[in-house]
mmCIF file of N, CA and C in Angstrom:
data_model
loop_
_atom_site.group_PDB
_atom_site.id
_atom_site.type_symbol
_atom_site.label_atom_id
_atom_site.label_comp_id
_atom_site.label_asym_id
_atom_site.label_seq_id
_atom_site.Cartn_x
_atom_site.Cartn_y
_atom_site.Cartn_z
ATOM 1 N N MET A 8 -29.210 -32.883 12.046
ATOM 2 C CA MET A 8 -29.614 -31.504 11.807
ATOM 3 C C MET A 8 -29.546 -31.238 10.303
ATOM 4 N N SER A 9 -30.596 -30.644 9.774
ATOM 5 C CA SER A 9 -30.607 -30.351 8.338
ATOM 6 C C SER A 9 -29.619 -29.231 8.030
ATOM 7 N N VAL A 10 -29.197 -29.147 6.766
ATOM 8 C CA VAL A 10 -28.266 -28.104 6.339
ATOM 9 C C VAL A 10 -28.886 -26.731 6.546
ATOM 10 N N ALA A 11 -30.165 -26.582 6.228
ATOM 11 C CA ALA A 11 -30.837 -25.293 6.383
ATOM 12 C C ALA A 11 -30.883 -24.877 7.856
ATOM 13 N N ALA A 12 -31.166 -25.822 8.746
ATOM 14 C CA ALA A 12 -31.212 -25.514 10.171
ATOM 15 C C ALA A 12 -29.824 -25.157 10.684
ATOM 16 N N TRP A 13 -28.808 -25.885 10.226
ATOM 17 C CA TRP A 13 -27.436 -25.575 10.636
ATOM 18 C C TRP A 13 -27.039 -24.192 10.146
ATOM 19 N N ALA A 14 -27.353 -23.864 8.891
ATOM 20 C CA ALA A 14 -27.002 -22.566 8.319
ATOM 21 C C ALA A 14 -27.688 -21.433 9.081
ATOM 22 N N ALA A 15 -28.902 -21.660 9.559
ATOM 23 C CA ALA A 15 -29.633 -20.628 10.289
ATOM 24 C C ALA A 15 -28.995 -20.355 11.646
ATOM 25 N N ASP A 16 -28.296 -21.349 12.212
ATOM 26 C CA ASP A 16 -27.672 -21.213 13.525
ATOM 27 C C ASP A 16 -26.217 -20.783 13.461
ATOM 28 N N VAL A 17 -25.712 -20.491 12.285
ATOM 29 C CA VAL A 17 -24.311 -20.114 12.132
ATOM 30 C C VAL A 17 -24.067 -18.753 12.784
ATOM 31 N N LYS A 18 -23.039 -18.694 13.600
ATOM 32 C CA LYS A 18 -22.648 -17.428 14.227
ATOM 33 C C LYS A 18 -21.825 -16.631 13.230
ATOM 34 N N THR A 19 -22.098 -15.346 13.119
ATOM 35 C CA THR A 19 -21.360 -14.476 12.209
ATOM 36 C C THR A 19 -20.758 -13.318 13.001
ATOM 37 N N ASN A 20 -19.752 -12.708 12.414
ATOM 38 C CA ASN A 20 -19.118 -11.539 13.015
ATOM 39 C C ASN A 20 -18.897 -10.535 11.886
ATOM 40 N N LEU A 21 -19.867 -9.644 11.708
ATOM 41 C CA LEU A 21 -19.852 -8.676 10.616
ATOM 42 C C LEU A 21 -19.744 -7.267 11.194
ATOM 43 N N ILE A 22 -18.800 -6.503 10.672
ATOM 44 C CA ILE A 22 -18.549 -5.149 11.147
ATOM 45 C C ILE A 22 -18.642 -4.205 9.956
ATOM 46 N N ASP A 23 -19.199 -3.023 10.178
ATOM 47 C CA ASP A 23 -19.316 -2.049 9.100
ATOM 48 C C ASP A 23 -18.643 -0.740 9.476
ATOM 49 N N HIS A 24 -17.830 -0.233 8.556
ATOM 50 C CA HIS A 24 -17.182 1.076 8.714
ATOM 51 C C HIS A 24 -17.424 1.894 7.444
ATOM 52 N N SER A 25 -18.659 1.972 7.020
ATOM 53 C CA SER A 25 -19.011 2.623 5.762
ATOM 54 C C SER A 25 -19.486 4.051 5.964
ATOM 55 N N ASN A 26 -19.494 4.786 4.857
ATOM 56 C CA ASN A 26 -20.095 6.109 4.789
ATOM 57 C C ASN A 26 -21.607 5.882 4.839
ATOM 58 N N HIS A 27 -22.232 6.279 5.929
ATOM 59 C CA HIS A 27 -23.639 5.943 6.134
ATOM 60 C C HIS A 27 -24.602 6.745 5.272
ATOM 61 N N THR A 28 -24.102 7.714 4.510
ATOM 62 C CA THR A 28 -24.983 8.359 3.537
ATOM 63 C C THR A 28 -25.136 7.473 2.306
ATOM 64 N N LEU A 29 -24.211 6.532 2.109
ATOM 65 C CA LEU A 29 -24.301 5.595 0.987
ATOM 66 C C LEU A 29 -25.004 4.302 1.365
ATOM 67 N N ILE A 30 -24.682 3.771 2.548
ATOM 68 C CA ILE A 30 -25.279 2.510 2.975
ATOM 69 C C ILE A 30 -25.291 2.472 4.496
ATOM 70 N N GLU A 31 -26.417 2.134 5.072
ATOM 71 C CA GLU A 31 -26.547 2.033 6.525
ATOM 72 C C GLU A 31 -25.832 0.775 7.016
ATOM 73 N N ALA A 32 -25.418 0.783 8.265
ATOM 74 C CA ALA A 32 -24.665 -0.335 8.840
ATOM 75 C C ALA A 32 -25.426 -1.654 8.720
ATOM 76 N N GLU A 33 -26.705 -1.640 9.056
ATOM 77 C CA GLU A 33 -27.484 -2.885 8.993
ATOM 78 C C GLU A 33 -27.624 -3.384 7.560
ATOM 79 N N ALA A 34 -27.759 -2.480 6.609
ATOM 80 C CA ALA A 34 -27.856 -2.880 5.200
ATOM 81 C C ALA A 34 -26.530 -3.481 4.731
ATOM 82 N N ALA A 35 -25.423 -2.886 5.142
ATOM 83 C CA ALA A 35 -24.106 -3.416 4.760
ATOM 84 C C ALA A 35 -23.903 -4.812 5.346
ATOM 85 N N LYS A 36 -24.269 -4.981 6.604
ATOM 86 C CA LYS A 36 -24.138 -6.297 7.238
ATOM 87 C C LYS A 36 -25.054 -7.317 6.569
ATOM 88 N N ALA A 37 -26.233 -6.875 6.158
ATOM 89 C CA ALA A 37 -27.171 -7.777 5.472
ATOM 90 C C ALA A 37 -26.602 -8.229 4.134
ATOM 91 N N VAL A 38 -25.990 -7.309 3.387
ATOM 92 C CA VAL A 38 -25.386 -7.673 2.095
ATOM 93 C C VAL A 38 -24.295 -8.712 2.316
ATOM 94 N N MET A 39 -23.421 -8.470 3.298
ATOM 95 C CA MET A 39 -22.363 -9.450 3.570
ATOM 96 C C MET A 39 -22.954 -10.773 4.042
ATOM 97 N N GLY A 40 -23.916 -10.706 4.959
ATOM 98 C CA GLY A 40 -24.531 -11.924 5.484
ATOM 99 C C GLY A 40 -25.182 -12.776 4.414
ATOM 100 N N GLU A 41 -25.809 -12.133 3.439
ATOM 101 C CA GLU A 41 -26.459 -12.862 2.346
ATOM 102 C C GLU A 41 -25.450 -13.486 1.391
ATOM 103 N N ASN A 42 -24.232 -12.954 1.358
ATOM 104 C CA ASN A 42 -23.258 -13.399 0.366
ATOM 105 C C ASN A 42 -22.082 -14.173 0.946
ATOM 106 N N ILE A 43 -22.098 -14.427 2.243
ATOM 107 C CA ILE A 43 -21.069 -15.263 2.874
ATOM 108 C C ILE A 43 -21.748 -16.559 3.288
ATOM 109 N N PRO A 44 -21.443 -17.652 2.581
ATOM 110 C CA PRO A 44 -22.110 -18.918 2.893
ATOM 111 C C PRO A 44 -21.653 -19.507 4.232
ATOM 112 N N ALA A 45 -22.475 -20.376 4.786
ATOM 113 C CA ALA A 45 -22.187 -21.002 6.079
ATOM 114 C C ALA A 45 -20.857 -21.747 6.071
ATOM 115 N N LYS A 46 -20.475 -22.314 4.934
ATOM 116 C CA LYS A 46 -19.222 -23.073 4.906
ATOM 117 C C LYS A 46 -18.007 -22.181 5.149
ATOM 118 N N VAL A 47 -18.098 -20.893 4.831
ATOM 119 C CA VAL A 47 -17.002 -19.967 5.140
ATOM 120 C C VAL A 47 -16.867 -19.833 6.650
ATOM 121 N N TRP A 48 -17.999 -19.702 7.360
ATOM 122 C CA TRP A 48 -17.964 -19.556 8.809
ATOM 123 C C TRP A 48 -17.495 -20.832 9.487
ATOM 124 N N LYS A 49 -17.650 -21.967 8.815
ATOM 125 C CA LYS A 49 -17.153 -23.225 9.375
ATOM 126 C C LYS A 49 -15.623 -23.240 9.337
ATOM 127 N N ILE A 50 -15.044 -22.691 8.268
ATOM 128 C CA ILE A 50 -13.587 -22.648 8.113
ATOM 129 C C ILE A 50 -12.996 -21.477 8.896
ATOM 130 N N TYR A 51 -13.684 -20.343 8.892
ATOM 131 C CA TYR A 51 -13.245 -19.115 9.561
ATOM 132 C C TYR A 51 -14.308 -18.730 10.602
ATOM 133 N N PRO A 52 -14.312 -19.398 11.766
ATOM 134 C CA PRO A 52 -15.386 -19.176 12.742
ATOM 135 C C PRO A 52 -15.418 -17.750 13.292
ATOM 136 N N ALA A 53 -16.621 -17.301 13.602
ATOM 137 C CA ALA A 53 -16.836 -15.937 14.105
ATOM 138 C C ALA A 53 -16.123 -15.694 15.431
ATOM 139 N N SER A 54 -15.774 -16.735 16.136
ATOM 140 C CA SER A 54 -15.038 -16.566 17.395
ATOM 141 C C SER A 54 -13.577 -16.197 17.150
ATOM 142 N N LYS A 55 -13.097 -16.392 15.908
ATOM 143 C CA LYS A 55 -11.701 -16.107 15.584
ATOM 144 C C LYS A 55 -11.520 -15.091 14.462
ATOM 145 N N TYR A 56 -12.592 -14.819 13.685
ATOM 146 C CA TYR A 56 -12.491 -13.944 12.517
ATOM 147 C C TYR A 56 -13.698 -13.024 12.413
ATOM 148 N N ALA A 57 -13.511 -11.922 11.707
ATOM 149 C CA ALA A 57 -14.604 -10.997 11.404
ATOM 150 C C ALA A 57 -14.476 -10.558 9.955
ATOM 151 N N PHE A 58 -15.599 -10.233 9.352
ATOM 152 C CA PHE A 58 -15.623 -9.608 8.037
ATOM 153 C C PHE A 58 -15.954 -8.133 8.250
ATOM 154 N N ILE A 59 -15.162 -7.267 7.639
ATOM 155 C CA ILE A 59 -15.367 -5.833 7.763
ATOM 156 C C ILE A 59 -15.731 -5.258 6.402
ATOM 157 N N ALA A 60 -16.777 -4.441 6.369
ATOM 158 C CA ALA A 60 -17.178 -3.725 5.151
ATOM 159 C C ALA A 60 -16.795 -2.262 5.299
ATOM 160 N N GLN A 61 -16.338 -1.693 4.192
ATOM 161 C CA GLN A 61 -16.023 -0.268 4.169
ATOM 162 C C GLN A 61 -16.429 0.266 2.796
ATOM 163 N N VAL A 62 -17.521 1.006 2.758
ATOM 164 C CA VAL A 62 -18.013 1.603 1.520
ATOM 165 C C VAL A 62 -17.803 3.110 1.630
ATOM 166 N N GLU A 63 -17.101 3.676 0.663
ATOM 167 C CA GLU A 63 -16.794 5.102 0.671
ATOM 168 C C GLU A 63 -17.166 5.716 -0.671
ATOM 169 N N GLY A 64 -17.224 7.028 -0.698
ATOM 170 C CA GLY A 64 -17.519 7.747 -1.929
ATOM 171 C C GLY A 64 -18.722 8.642 -1.742
ATOM 172 N N GLY A 65 -19.428 8.868 -2.837
ATOM 173 C CA GLY A 65 -20.613 9.708 -2.791
ATOM 174 C C GLY A 65 -20.792 10.491 -4.073
ATOM 175 N N MET A 66 -21.575 11.538 -3.976
ATOM 176 C CA MET A 66 -21.917 12.357 -5.139
ATOM 177 C C MET A 66 -20.998 13.569 -5.209
ATOM 178 N N LYS A 67 -20.525 13.853 -6.404
ATOM 179 C CA LYS A 67 -19.813 15.111 -6.699
ATOM 180 C C LYS A 67 -20.548 15.693 -7.886
ATOM 181 N N GLY A 68 -21.399 16.652 -7.622
ATOM 182 C CA GLY A 68 -22.280 17.156 -8.676
ATOM 183 C C GLY A 68 -23.274 16.076 -9.038
ATOM 184 N N THR A 69 -23.254 15.637 -10.293
ATOM 185 C CA THR A 69 -24.152 14.557 -10.723
ATOM 186 C C THR A 69 -23.393 13.255 -10.953
ATOM 187 N N THR A 70 -22.135 13.204 -10.497
ATOM 188 C CA THR A 70 -21.336 11.995 -10.663
ATOM 189 C C THR A 70 -21.244 11.252 -9.338
ATOM 190 N N CYS A 71 -21.548 9.968 -9.392
ATOM 191 C CA CYS A 71 -21.457 9.098 -8.229
ATOM 192 C C CYS A 71 -20.164 8.293 -8.332
ATOM 193 N N VAL A 72 -19.404 8.271 -7.255
ATOM 194 C CA VAL A 72 -18.186 7.473 -7.183
ATOM 195 C C VAL A 72 -18.281 6.610 -5.932
ATOM 196 N N VAL A 73 -18.050 5.300 -6.087
ATOM 197 C CA VAL A 73 -18.171 4.375 -4.970
ATOM 198 C C VAL A 73 -16.995 3.402 -4.984
ATOM 199 N N ALA A 74 -16.435 3.158 -3.798
ATOM 200 C CA ALA A 74 -15.443 2.105 -3.600
ATOM 201 C C ALA A 74 -15.909 1.286 -2.405
ATOM 202 N N ALA A 75 -15.996 -0.023 -2.574
ATOM 203 C CA ALA A 75 -16.423 -0.914 -1.499
ATOM 204 C C ALA A 75 -15.321 -1.938 -1.246
ATOM 205 N N ARG A 76 -14.915 -2.029 0.004
ATOM 206 C CA ARG A 76 -13.860 -2.968 0.392
ATOM 207 C C ARG A 76 -14.430 -3.923 1.429
ATOM 208 N N VAL A 77 -14.058 -5.200 1.300
ATOM 209 C CA VAL A 77 -14.415 -6.210 2.286
ATOM 210 C C VAL A 77 -13.132 -6.902 2.710
ATOM 211 N N MET A 78 -12.976 -7.070 4.024
ATOM 212 C CA MET A 78 -11.778 -7.699 4.562
ATOM 213 C C MET A 78 -12.149 -8.815 5.531
ATOM 214 N N LEU A 79 -11.397 -9.891 5.497
ATOM 215 C CA LEU A 79 -11.471 -10.935 6.505
ATOM 216 C C LEU A 79 -10.291 -10.696 7.436
ATOM 217 N N VAL A 80 -10.570 -10.427 8.710
ATOM 218 C CA VAL A 80 -9.515 -10.122 9.672
ATOM 219 C C VAL A 80 -9.607 -11.064 10.871
ATOM 220 N N PRO A 81 -8.455 -11.381 11.471
ATOM 221 C CA PRO A 81 -8.481 -12.209 12.682
ATOM 222 C C PRO A 81 -8.845 -11.367 13.900
ATOM 223 N N LEU A 82 -9.283 -12.050 14.946
ATOM 224 C CA LEU A 82 -9.545 -11.412 16.226
ATOM 225 C C LEU A 82 -8.415 -11.783 17.178
ATOM 226 N N THR A 83 -8.105 -10.901 18.118
ATOM 227 C CA THR A 83 -7.090 -11.234 19.111
ATOM 228 C C THR A 83 -7.634 -12.346 20.003
ATOM 229 N N ALA A 84 -6.738 -13.176 20.488
ATOM 230 C CA ALA A 84 -7.153 -14.334 21.281
ATOM 231 C C ALA A 84 -7.808 -13.936 22.603
ATOM 232 N N ALA A 85 -7.218 -12.984 23.299
ATOM 233 C CA ALA A 85 -7.719 -12.639 24.631
ATOM 234 C C ALA A 85 -8.942 -11.734 24.596
ATOM 235 N N ALA A 86 -8.852 -10.610 23.916
ATOM 236 C CA ALA A 86 -9.923 -9.615 23.952
ATOM 237 C C ALA A 86 -10.956 -9.781 22.854
ATOM 238 N N LYS A 87 -10.686 -10.628 21.884
ATOM 239 C CA LYS A 87 -11.576 -10.822 20.733
ATOM 240 C C LYS A 87 -11.768 -9.516 19.976
ATOM 241 N N ALA A 88 -10.743 -8.673 20.007
ATOM 242 C CA ALA A 88 -10.760 -7.417 19.273
ATOM 243 C C ALA A 88 -10.208 -7.654 17.871
ATOM 244 N N VAL A 89 -10.604 -6.814 16.937
ATOM 245 C CA VAL A 89 -10.139 -6.941 15.561
ATOM 246 C C VAL A 89 -8.649 -6.626 15.510
ATOM 247 N N LEU A 90 -7.914 -7.491 14.852
ATOM 248 C CA LEU A 90 -6.489 -7.288 14.609
ATOM 249 C C LEU A 90 -6.354 -6.929 13.138
ATOM 250 N N PHE A 91 -5.922 -5.696 12.849
ATOM 251 C CA PHE A 91 -5.893 -5.251 11.465
ATOM 252 C C PHE A 91 -4.714 -5.869 10.715
ATOM 253 N N ARG A 92 -4.889 -7.127 10.392
ATOM 254 C CA ARG A 92 -3.980 -7.888 9.540
ATOM 255 C C ARG A 92 -4.860 -8.710 8.604
ATOM 256 N N PRO A 93 -5.410 -8.064 7.588
ATOM 257 C CA PRO A 93 -6.363 -8.772 6.723
ATOM 258 C C PRO A 93 -5.797 -10.070 6.150
ATOM 259 N N GLN A 94 -6.579 -11.128 6.267
ATOM 260 C CA GLN A 94 -6.234 -12.414 5.677
ATOM 261 C C GLN A 94 -6.557 -12.401 4.181
ATOM 262 N N LYS A 95 -7.684 -11.816 3.862
ATOM 263 C CA LYS A 95 -8.136 -11.638 2.473
ATOM 264 C C LYS A 95 -8.818 -10.279 2.384
ATOM 265 N N MET A 96 -8.696 -9.657 1.206
ATOM 266 C CA MET A 96 -9.312 -8.347 1.013
ATOM 267 C C MET A 96 -9.645 -8.182 -0.461
ATOM 268 N N ALA A 97 -10.745 -7.514 -0.736
ATOM 269 C CA ALA A 97 -11.121 -7.193 -2.113
ATOM 270 C C ALA A 97 -11.786 -5.828 -2.127
ATOM 271 N N THR A 98 -11.558 -5.095 -3.205
ATOM 272 C CA THR A 98 -12.171 -3.784 -3.386
ATOM 273 C C THR A 98 -12.842 -3.748 -4.752
ATOM 274 N N ALA A 99 -14.047 -3.242 -4.794
ATOM 275 C CA ALA A 99 -14.774 -3.036 -6.052
ATOM 276 C C ALA A 99 -15.118 -1.557 -6.121
ATOM 277 N N PHE A 100 -14.955 -0.960 -7.287
ATOM 278 C CA PHE A 100 -15.257 0.465 -7.410
ATOM 279 C C PHE A 100 -15.875 0.754 -8.760
ATOM 280 N N ASP A 101 -16.562 1.899 -8.832
ATOM 281 C CA ASP A 101 -17.204 2.308 -10.069
ATOM 282 C C ASP A 101 -17.574 3.783 -9.949
ATOM 283 N N ALA A 102 -17.874 4.384 -11.073
ATOM 284 C CA ALA A 102 -18.348 5.757 -11.131
ATOM 285 C C ALA A 102 -19.437 5.834 -12.194
ATOM 286 N N ALA A 103 -20.397 6.702 -11.969
ATOM 287 C CA ALA A 103 -21.486 6.885 -12.928
ATOM 288 C C ALA A 103 -21.812 8.363 -13.035
ATOM 289 N N GLN A 104 -21.777 8.848 -14.263
ATOM 290 C CA GLN A 104 -22.150 10.239 -14.505
ATOM 291 C C GLN A 104 -23.660 10.353 -14.590
ATOM 292 N N ASN A 105 -24.161 11.563 -14.417
ATOM 293 C CA ASN A 105 -25.600 11.846 -14.477
ATOM 294 C C ASN A 105 -26.382 10.885 -13.580
ATOM 295 N N SER A 106 -25.910 10.738 -12.356
ATOM 296 C CA SER A 106 -26.502 9.812 -11.399
ATOM 297 C C SER A 106 -27.329 10.570 -10.368
ATOM 298 N N SER A 107 -28.157 9.832 -9.653
ATOM 299 C CA SER A 107 -28.937 10.396 -8.552
ATOM 300 C C SER A 107 -28.417 9.805 -7.245
ATOM 301 N N THR A 108 -28.841 10.383 -6.148
ATOM 302 C CA THR A 108 -28.435 9.865 -4.835
ATOM 303 C C THR A 108 -28.917 8.434 -4.655
ATOM 304 N N GLU A 109 -30.136 8.144 -5.071
ATOM 305 C CA GLU A 109 -30.676 6.783 -4.938
ATOM 306 C C GLU A 109 -29.902 5.794 -5.808
ATOM 307 N N ALA A 110 -29.544 6.195 -7.016
ATOM 308 C CA ALA A 110 -28.755 5.324 -7.895
ATOM 309 C C ALA A 110 -27.369 5.099 -7.300
ATOM 310 N N CYS A 111 -26.834 6.102 -6.638
ATOM 311 C CA CYS A 111 -25.526 5.990 -6.000
ATOM 312 C C CYS A 111 -25.593 4.992 -4.836
ATOM 313 N N LYS A 112 -26.664 5.038 -4.064
ATOM 314 C CA LYS A 112 -26.853 4.088 -2.963
ATOM 315 C C LYS A 112 -26.984 2.666 -3.500
ATOM 316 N N ALA A 113 -27.697 2.504 -4.617
ATOM 317 C CA ALA A 113 -27.836 1.179 -5.234
ATOM 318 C C ALA A 113 -26.482 0.675 -5.728
ATOM 319 N N MET A 114 -25.691 1.566 -6.306
ATOM 320 C CA MET A 114 -24.358 1.185 -6.765
ATOM 321 C C MET A 114 -23.488 0.763 -5.590
ATOM 322 N N ALA A 115 -23.608 1.460 -4.460
ATOM 323 C CA ALA A 115 -22.839 1.116 -3.268
ATOM 324 C C ALA A 115 -23.153 -0.307 -2.816
ATOM 325 N N LYS A 116 -24.437 -0.642 -2.811
ATOM 326 C CA LYS A 116 -24.853 -1.995 -2.415
ATOM 327 C C LYS A 116 -24.327 -3.033 -3.401
ATOM 328 N N ASP A 117 -24.394 -2.747 -4.689
ATOM 329 C CA ASP A 117 -23.895 -3.671 -5.712
ATOM 330 C C ASP A 117 -22.384 -3.886 -5.583
ATOM 331 N N LYS A 118 -21.647 -2.806 -5.341
ATOM 332 C CA LYS A 118 -20.187 -2.911 -5.227
ATOM 333 C C LYS A 118 -19.792 -3.658 -3.961
ATOM 334 N N LEU A 119 -20.560 -3.485 -2.871
ATOM 335 C CA LEU A 119 -20.295 -4.235 -1.645
ATOM 336 C C LEU A 119 -20.543 -5.722 -1.875
ATOM 337 N N LYS A 120 -21.609 -6.034 -2.589
ATOM 338 C CA LYS A 120 -21.900 -7.437 -2.915
ATOM 339 C C LYS A 120 -20.765 -8.018 -3.762
ATOM 340 N N GLU A 121 -20.282 -7.258 -4.727
ATOM 341 C CA GLU A 121 -19.196 -7.708 -5.599
ATOM 342 C C GLU A 121 -17.907 -7.952 -4.800
ATOM 343 N N ALA A 122 -17.566 -7.048 -3.901
ATOM 344 C CA ALA A 122 -16.356 -7.211 -3.087
ATOM 345 C C ALA A 122 -16.487 -8.404 -2.145
ATOM 346 N N THR A 123 -17.674 -8.588 -1.556
ATOM 347 C CA THR A 123 -17.911 -9.735 -0.673
ATOM 348 C C THR A 123 -17.752 -11.037 -1.443
ATOM 349 N N ALA A 124 -18.338 -11.105 -2.637
ATOM 350 C CA ALA A 124 -18.231 -12.312 -3.466
ATOM 351 C C ALA A 124 -16.776 -12.600 -3.834
ATOM 352 N N ALA A 125 -15.999 -11.569 -4.077
ATOM 353 C CA ALA A 125 -14.592 -11.764 -4.428
ATOM 354 C C ALA A 125 -13.810 -12.357 -3.266
ATOM 355 N N VAL A 126 -14.064 -11.877 -2.050
ATOM 356 C CA VAL A 126 -13.379 -12.437 -0.876
ATOM 357 C C VAL A 126 -13.813 -13.876 -0.649
ATOM 358 N N VAL A 127 -15.118 -14.125 -0.703
ATOM 359 C CA VAL A 127 -15.633 -15.476 -0.482
ATOM 360 C C VAL A 127 -15.066 -16.447 -1.520
ATOM 361 N N SER A 128 -15.017 -16.050 -2.781
ATOM 362 C CA SER A 128 -14.514 -16.965 -3.811
ATOM 363 C C SER A 128 -13.043 -17.278 -3.622
ATOM 364 N N SER A 129 -12.297 -16.388 -2.967
ATOM 365 C CA SER A 129 -10.899 -16.676 -2.697
ATOM 366 C C SER A 129 -10.726 -17.588 -1.484
ATOM 367 N N LEU A 130 -11.779 -17.736 -0.672
ATOM 368 C CA LEU A 130 -11.716 -18.566 0.523
ATOM 369 C C LEU A 130 -12.228 -19.979 0.309
ATOM 370 N N VAL A 131 -13.313 -20.119 -0.431
ATOM 371 C CA VAL A 131 -13.910 -21.436 -0.673
ATOM 372 C C VAL A 131 -14.318 -21.560 -2.132
ATOM 373 N N LYS A 132 -14.378 -22.780 -2.608
ATOM 374 C CA LYS A 132 -14.809 -23.016 -3.973
ATOM 375 C C LYS A 132 -16.309 -23.296 -3.984
ATOM 376 N N GLY A 133 -16.985 -22.642 -4.981
ATOM 377 C CA GLY A 133 -18.393 -22.820 -5.262
ATOM 378 C C GLY A 133 -19.211 -23.244 -4.153
#
């Protein structure tokens, strides 16, 4: 099986608990999915672990404030429910004055990508 074919068949377990005015659930999962390589899922299989995204913040006047957190959490053995004991966690945050709602949404996506990359880099090398 080629590497590309194997990577396409990788099972993932991505959960989103974000402020949906900043980023929709499917967009958050897509950002994580694009930035978590298949080798991470080989070490931390979706049957035993999940990645959770949490993007919070928003606009206060013309200032955008965003905090994005990504966590790798184990699942319970029997129910396969999330067990809130993060194995790895990273948070990225930023603020921008004189911002628009669209720029704030773009910042949310960028910060989620940054937090995902930070967790992944702590799990596997390059």
